[in-house]
Amino acid sequence: MTTLSIDHVSRWFGNVVAVNDITMTIGPGVTGLLGPNGAGKSTLINMMGGFLAPSTGTVTLDGKPTWRNEAIYKHIGIVPEREAMYDFLTGREFVVANAELQGLGAKAAQKALATVEMEYAQDRKISTYSKGMRQRVKMASALVHEPSLLLLDEPFNGMDPRQRMQLMDLLRRMGDEGRTVLFSSHILEEVEQLAWHIEVVVAGRHAASGDFRKIRRLMTDRPHRYLVRSSDDRALAAALIADPSTSGIEVDLAEGALRIQAVDFGRFTALLPKVARDHGIRLLTVSPSDESLESVFSYLVAA
């Protein structure tokens, strides 16, 4: 069980603060690292992987520092966003070279290439590869020693839909096996499908941590939005609008539903079934309409 710990970490470049006093713990399973461009995600991943020293704070893998600690690379696989490949090599030669750095041979390289479904192009030069193929051969080189921790910076960039699904299935399997997988991404729909846990970084600061639905429910300063269908929408709206837990109710004729803004999440969720029962109204649909990862991320970035 591999655990990566970031403890009050900051990193600055001259007068620019890229990461500002971040603390988080990444454990087994799949974690999504989210943030807008320039939020500090790549800087954070480089410190996690031991490529960059924190200006202050510590990054440790199972209690051991990642910076200037070569021994950790037997346990870490890294897929950087930036290209770091030798175009004159074939895909197989590139992965074999990485296997040999780990004291392994061609058999381990072949297994890794098969895992990412790149055997068909393994003898072509990397210079002929598409962006998606380059991503997959980088993934093979990161997996060649079967690491317990995998760090991926925007791994889905350049992949077609089939390649994305294949990589998502692979990362999901690794998480199910108990490995620790962290990936950064701006493709929120894919993070929503894949990540068990999210960490959000905004302007170099740690903005939120946990399941995105739980994060949304903790945002008491943002009205919660619901789509509600019932046997009598107008009567239900009239009964609810008088309560201070709601700040607005709109009848959506196209949807045949009410769109409700609740300013007191706890009170509203207790009130709705009570009001329906007292007025003899049957609730057909009660659906939060702003608990998607996209909504949560938008709220956090705007905060």
GROMACS .gro file of N, CA and C in nm, residues 8-111:
model
  312
    8HIS      N    1   0.281   2.079   0.358
    8HIS     CA    2   0.308   2.224   0.356
    8HIS      C    3   0.413   2.260   0.251
    9VAL      N    4   0.389   2.214   0.130
    9VAL     CA    5   0.485   2.232   0.020
    9VAL      C    6   0.457   2.361  -0.056
   10SER      N    7   0.562   2.436  -0.078
   10SER     CA    8   0.558   2.554  -0.165
   10SER      C    9   0.674   2.545  -0.263
   11ARG      N   10   0.655   2.607  -0.379
   11ARG     CA   11   0.763   2.614  -0.477
   11ARG      C   12   0.751   2.746  -0.551
   12TRP      N   13   0.859   2.820  -0.552
   12TRP     CA   14   0.858   2.944  -0.627
   12TRP      C   15   0.976   2.949  -0.723
   13PHE      N   16   0.957   3.025  -0.831
   13PHE     CA   17   1.058   3.047  -0.934
   13PHE      C   18   1.081   3.197  -0.940
   14GLY      N   19   1.190   3.243  -0.880
   14GLY     CA   20   1.210   3.387  -0.869
   14GLY      C   21   1.102   3.447  -0.782
   15ASN      N   22   1.029   3.542  -0.838
   15ASN     CA   23   0.919   3.605  -0.764
   15ASN      C   24   0.784   3.540  -0.789
   16VAL      N   25   0.782   3.434  -0.871
   16VAL     CA   26   0.655   3.368  -0.905
   16VAL      C   27   0.633   3.249  -0.812
   17VAL      N   28   0.519   3.249  -0.743
   17VAL     CA   29   0.484   3.138  -0.655
   17VAL      C   30   0.397   3.041  -0.737
   18ALA      N   31   0.453   2.923  -0.767
   18ALA     CA   32   0.380   2.825  -0.849
   18ALA      C   33   0.293   2.735  -0.763
   19VAL      N   34   0.342   2.698  -0.644
   19VAL     CA   35   0.269   2.614  -0.549
   19VAL      C   36   0.281   2.679  -0.413
   20ASN      N   37   0.168   2.695  -0.345
   20ASN     CA   38   0.166   2.774  -0.222
   20ASN      C   39   0.109   2.695  -0.104
   21ASP      N   40   0.196   2.641  -0.021
   21ASP     CA   41   0.160   2.579   0.107
   21ASP      C   42   0.053   2.470   0.091
   22ILE      N   43   0.081   2.371   0.008
   22ILE     CA   44  -0.014   2.263  -0.019
   22ILE      C   45   0.016   2.142   0.069
   23THR      N   46  -0.090   2.088   0.128
   23THR     CA   47  -0.081   1.963   0.205
   23THR      C   48  -0.188   1.869   0.152
   24MET      N   49  -0.148   1.747   0.115
   24MET     CA   50  -0.244   1.646   0.073
   24MET      C   51  -0.181   1.509   0.085
   25THR      N   52  -0.264   1.407   0.092
   25THR     CA   53  -0.216   1.269   0.098
   25THR      C   54  -0.283   1.189  -0.014
   26ILE      N   55  -0.203   1.120  -0.095
   26ILE     CA   56  -0.252   1.041  -0.207
   26ILE      C   57  -0.230   0.894  -0.174
   27GLY      N   58  -0.339   0.819  -0.159
   27GLY     CA   59  -0.329   0.678  -0.124
   27GLY      C   60  -0.373   0.587  -0.237
   28PRO      N   61  -0.383   0.457  -0.212
   28PRO     CA   62  -0.421   0.361  -0.315
   28PRO      C   63  -0.555   0.396  -0.381
   29GLY      N   64  -0.566   0.361  -0.508
   29GLY     CA   65  -0.683   0.397  -0.587
   29GLY      C   66  -0.647   0.503  -0.689
   30VAL      N   67  -0.747   0.554  -0.756
   30VAL     CA   68  -0.726   0.653  -0.863
   30VAL      C   69  -0.768   0.791  -0.815
   31THR      N   70  -0.675   0.885  -0.819
   31THR     CA   71  -0.699   1.023  -0.777
   31THR      C   72  -0.682   1.116  -0.896
   32GLY      N   73  -0.777   1.206  -0.915
   32GLY     CA   74  -0.768   1.307  -1.020
   32GLY      C   75  -0.716   1.438  -0.962
   33LEU      N   76  -0.615   1.495  -1.025
   33LEU     CA   77  -0.560   1.626  -0.985
   33LEU      C   78  -0.612   1.729  -1.084
   34LEU      N   79  -0.695   1.819  -1.036
   34LEU     CA   80  -0.763   1.913  -1.123
   34LEU      C   81  -0.720   2.055  -1.096
   35GLY      N   82  -0.725   2.137  -1.199
   35GLY     CA   83  -0.696   2.279  -1.186
   35GLY      C   84  -0.687   2.342  -1.323
   36PRO      N   85  -0.713   2.471  -1.333
   36PRO     CA   86  -0.699   2.538  -1.462
   36PRO      C   87  -0.553   2.541  -1.507
   37ASN      N   88  -0.529   2.579  -1.632
   37ASN     CA   89  -0.392   2.594  -1.680
   37ASN      C   90  -0.320   2.697  -1.593
   38GLY      N   91  -0.196   2.663  -1.556
   38GLY     CA   92  -0.118   2.754  -1.472
   38GLY      C   93  -0.146   2.743  -1.324
   39ALA      N   94  -0.227   2.642  -1.284
   39ALA     CA   95  -0.264   2.627  -1.142
   39ALA      C   96  -0.152   2.570  -1.057
   40GLY      N   97  -0.051   2.506  -1.121
   40GLY     CA   98   0.059   2.446  -1.047
   40GLY      C   99   0.059   2.295  -1.048
   41LYS      N  100  -0.027   2.233  -1.132
   41LYS     CA  101  -0.038   2.087  -1.133
   41LYS      C  102   0.093   2.020  -1.175
   42SER      N  103   0.153   2.067  -1.285
   42SER     CA  104   0.276   2.003  -1.334
   42SER      C  105   0.390   2.024  -1.235
   43THR      N  106   0.398   2.141  -1.175
   43THR     CA  107   0.502   2.166  -1.074
   43THR      C  108   0.484   2.070  -0.957
   44LEU      N  109   0.361   2.049  -0.916
   44LEU     CA  110   0.332   1.959  -0.805
   44LEU      C  111   0.371   1.815  -0.841
   45ILE      N  112   0.337   1.770  -0.962
   45ILE     CA  113   0.371   1.634  -1.005
   45ILE      C  114   0.523   1.617  -1.014
   46ASN      N  115   0.594   1.720  -1.060
   46ASN     CA  116   0.740   1.712  -1.068
   46ASN      C  117   0.802   1.699  -0.929
   47MET      N  118   0.742   1.764  -0.829
   47MET     CA  119   0.792   1.748  -0.692
   47MET      C  120   0.756   1.611  -0.637
   48MET      N  121   0.637   1.561  -0.670
   48MET     CA  122   0.598   1.426  -0.627
   48MET      C  123   0.693   1.321  -0.683
   49GLY      N  124   0.737   1.342  -0.807
   49GLY     CA  125   0.824   1.245  -0.873
   49GLY      C  126   0.972   1.263  -0.843
   50GLY      N  127   1.006   1.362  -0.761
   50GLY     CA  128   1.146   1.382  -0.725
   50GLY      C  129   1.228   1.454  -0.829
   51PHE      N  130   1.163   1.516  -0.928
   51PHE     CA  131   1.235   1.590  -1.030
   51PHE      C  132   1.262   1.735  -0.990
   52LEU      N  133   1.193   1.781  -0.888
   52LEU     CA  134   1.199   1.921  -0.849
   52LEU      C  135   1.195   1.929  -0.697
   53ALA      N  136   1.282   2.011  -0.640
   53ALA     CA  137   1.286   2.024  -0.494
   53ALA      C  138   1.182   2.125  -0.448
   54PRO      N  139   1.109   2.097  -0.340
   54PRO     CA  140   1.021   2.199  -0.282
   54PRO      C  141   1.105   2.316  -0.229
   55SER      N  142   1.054   2.437  -0.242
   55SER     CA  143   1.121   2.551  -0.180
   55SER      C  144   1.107   2.543  -0.029
   56THR      N  145   0.988   2.500   0.016
   56THR     CA  146   0.964   2.470   0.157
   56THR      C  147   0.873   2.349   0.164
   57GLY      N  148   0.873   2.279   0.278
   57GLY     CA  149   0.788   2.162   0.296
   57GLY      C  150   0.856   2.035   0.247
   58THR      N  151   0.783   1.924   0.257
   58THR     CA  152   0.839   1.793   0.220
   58THR      C  153   0.741   1.712   0.137
   59VAL      N  154   0.797   1.631   0.047
   59VAL     CA  155   0.720   1.532  -0.030
   59VAL      C  156   0.782   1.396   0.001
   60THR      N  157   0.702   1.305   0.052
   60THR     CA  158   0.755   1.174   0.090
   60THR      C  159   0.671   1.062   0.030
   61LEU      N  160   0.737   0.952  -0.002
   61LEU     CA  161   0.672   0.830  -0.049
   61LEU      C  162   0.694   0.723   0.057
   62ASP      N  163   0.585   0.684   0.122
   62ASP     CA  164   0.594   0.589   0.235
   62ASP      C  165   0.698   0.634   0.337
   63GLY      N  166   0.697   0.765   0.365
   63GLY     CA  167   0.785   0.822   0.467
   63GLY      C  168   0.924   0.859   0.422
   64LYS      N  169   0.959   0.830   0.296
   64LYS     CA  170   1.093   0.861   0.246
   64LYS      C  171   1.086   0.975   0.145
   65PRO      N  172   1.180   1.070   0.154
   65PRO     CA  173   1.173   1.187   0.063
   65PRO      C  174   1.188   1.145  -0.083
   66THR      N  175   1.117   1.215  -0.170
   66THR     CA  176   1.128   1.187  -0.313
   66THR      C  177   1.246   1.261  -0.376
   67TRP      N  178   1.284   1.374  -0.319
   67TRP     CA  179   1.394   1.455  -0.376
   67TRP      C  180   1.528   1.391  -0.343
   68ARG      N  181   1.611   1.375  -0.445
   68ARG     CA  182   1.745   1.317  -0.433
   68ARG      C  183   1.742   1.181  -0.364
   69ASN      N  184   1.651   1.098  -0.409
   69ASN     CA  185   1.638   0.964  -0.354
   69ASN      C  186   1.615   0.867  -0.470
   70GLU      N  187   1.723   0.819  -0.529
   70GLU     CA  188   1.712   0.734  -0.649
   70GLU      C  189   1.634   0.606  -0.624
   71ALA      N  190   1.635   0.560  -0.500
   71ALA     CA  191   1.569   0.432  -0.468
   71ALA      C  192   1.419   0.435  -0.496
   72ILE      N  193   1.358   0.555  -0.494
   72ILE     CA  194   1.212   0.562  -0.513
   72ILE      C  195   1.171   0.524  -0.654
   73TYR      N  196   1.264   0.533  -0.750
   73TYR     CA  197   1.225   0.510  -0.889
   73TYR      C  198   1.197   0.363  -0.921
   74LYS      N  199   1.226   0.277  -0.827
   74LYS     CA  200   1.183   0.138  -0.843
   74LYS      C  201   1.034   0.125  -0.814
   75HIS      N  202   0.976   0.226  -0.752
   75HIS     CA  203   0.836   0.221  -0.711
   75HIS      C  204   0.747   0.321  -0.786
   76ILE      N  205   0.809   0.413  -0.861
   76ILE     CA  206   0.733   0.518  -0.929
   76ILE      C  207   0.741   0.502  -1.080
   77GLY      N  208   0.626   0.519  -1.147
   77GLY     CA  209   0.621   0.532  -1.291
   77GLY      C  210   0.568   0.670  -1.324
   78ILE      N  211   0.633   0.741  -1.416
   78ILE     CA  212   0.595   0.880  -1.446
   78ILE      C  213   0.570   0.896  -1.595
   79VAL      N  214   0.456   0.960  -1.627
   79VAL     CA  215   0.424   0.995  -1.766
   79VAL      C  216   0.412   1.147  -1.772
   80PRO      N  217   0.518   1.218  -1.812
   80PRO     CA  218   0.513   1.365  -1.815
   80PRO      C  219   0.428   1.415  -1.930
   81GLU      N  220   0.377   1.537  -1.915
   81GLU     CA  221   0.300   1.597  -2.025
   81GLU      C  222   0.393   1.635  -2.140
   82ARG      N  223   0.506   1.692  -2.107
   82ARG     CA  224   0.600   1.735  -2.211
   82ARG      C  225   0.666   1.614  -2.276
   83GLU      N  226   0.694   1.627  -2.404
   83GLU     CA  227   0.758   1.518  -2.476
   83GLU      C  228   0.900   1.498  -2.422
   84ALA      N  229   0.936   1.375  -2.393
   84ALA     CA  230   1.071   1.344  -2.345
   84ALA      C  231   1.111   1.211  -2.407
   85MET      N  232   1.124   1.211  -2.539
   85MET     CA  233   1.144   1.086  -2.611
   85MET      C  234   1.256   1.103  -2.713
   86TYR      N  235   1.308   0.989  -2.763
   86TYR     CA  236   1.412   0.988  -2.864
   86TYR      C  237   1.348   0.942  -2.994
   87ASP      N  238   1.323   1.039  -3.084
   87ASP     CA  239   1.247   1.009  -3.205
   87ASP      C  240   1.316   0.911  -3.299
   88PHE      N  241   1.450   0.897  -3.286
   88PHE     CA  242   1.522   0.808  -3.378
   88PHE      C  243   1.512   0.661  -3.336
   89LEU      N  244   1.457   0.636  -3.215
   89LEU     CA  245   1.437   0.499  -3.168
   89LEU      C  246   1.301   0.447  -3.213
   90THR      N  247   1.288   0.316  -3.220
   90THR     CA  248   1.156   0.257  -3.237
   90THR      C  249   1.087   0.255  -3.100
   91GLY      N  250   0.957   0.233  -3.101
   91GLY     CA  251   0.884   0.225  -2.974
   91GLY      C  252   0.940   0.115  -2.885
   92ARG      N  253   0.972   0.001  -2.945
   92ARG     CA  254   1.025  -0.112  -2.867
   92ARG      C  255   1.161  -0.077  -2.807
   93GLU      N  256   1.248  -0.014  -2.887
   93GLU     CA  257   1.380   0.023  -2.837
   93GLU      C  258   1.370   0.122  -2.721
   94PHE      N  259   1.275   0.214  -2.730
   94PHE     CA  260   1.256   0.313  -2.624
   94PHE      C  261   1.214   0.245  -2.493
   95VAL      N  262   1.120   0.153  -2.503
   95VAL     CA  263   1.070   0.086  -2.382
   95VAL      C  264   1.175  -0.010  -2.326
   96VAL      N  265   1.249  -0.079  -2.415
   96VAL     CA  266   1.357  -0.167  -2.369
   96VAL      C  267   1.463  -0.086  -2.295
   97ALA      N  268   1.495   0.033  -2.345
   97ALA     CA  269   1.595   0.117  -2.278
   97ALA      C  270   1.551   0.151  -2.137
   98ASN      N  271   1.423   0.182  -2.121
   98ASN     CA  272   1.370   0.212  -1.988
   98ASN      C  273   1.368   0.087  -1.899
   99ALA      N  274   1.342  -0.028  -1.960
   99ALA     CA  275   1.345  -0.152  -1.883
   99ALA      C  276   1.487  -0.179  -1.832
  100GLU      N  277   1.586  -0.156  -1.917
  100GLU     CA  278   1.725  -0.182  -1.878
  100GLU      C  279   1.770  -0.089  -1.766
  101LEU      N  280   1.716   0.034  -1.763
  101LEU     CA  281   1.748   0.126  -1.653
  101LEU      C  282   1.697   0.072  -1.520
  102GLN      N  283   1.595  -0.014  -1.525
  102GLN     CA  284   1.539  -0.075  -1.404
  102GLN      C  285   1.599  -0.214  -1.379
  103GLY      N  286   1.701  -0.251  -1.457
  103GLY     CA  287   1.761  -0.383  -1.440
  103GLY      C  288   1.679  -0.494  -1.500
  104LEU      N  289   1.590  -0.460  -1.593
  104LEU     CA  290   1.502  -0.558  -1.656
  104LEU      C  291   1.541  -0.575  -1.803
  105GLY      N  292   1.475  -0.665  -1.872
  105GLY     CA  293   1.511  -0.692  -2.010
  105GLY      C  294   1.395  -0.678  -2.107
  106ALA      N  295   1.412  -0.737  -2.225
  106ALA     CA  296   1.316  -0.724  -2.334
  106ALA      C  297   1.181  -0.785  -2.300
  107LYS      N  298   1.180  -0.888  -2.216
  107LYS     CA  299   1.053  -0.953  -2.182
  107LYS      C  300   0.960  -0.856  -2.108
  108ALA      N  301   1.016  -0.779  -2.014
  108ALA     CA  302   0.936  -0.681  -1.939
  108ALA      C  303   0.886  -0.572  -2.033
  109ALA      N  304   0.971  -0.530  -2.128
  109ALA     CA  305   0.932  -0.427  -2.224
  109ALA      C  306   0.818  -0.476  -2.312
  110GLN      N  307   0.826  -0.603  -2.356
  110GLN     CA  308   0.722  -0.658  -2.443
  110GLN      C  309   0.588  -0.664  -2.369
  111LYS      N  310   0.593  -0.701  -2.241
  111LYS     CA  311   0.471  -0.707  -2.162
  111LYS      C  312   0.407  -0.569  -2.149
   0.00000   0.00000   0.00000
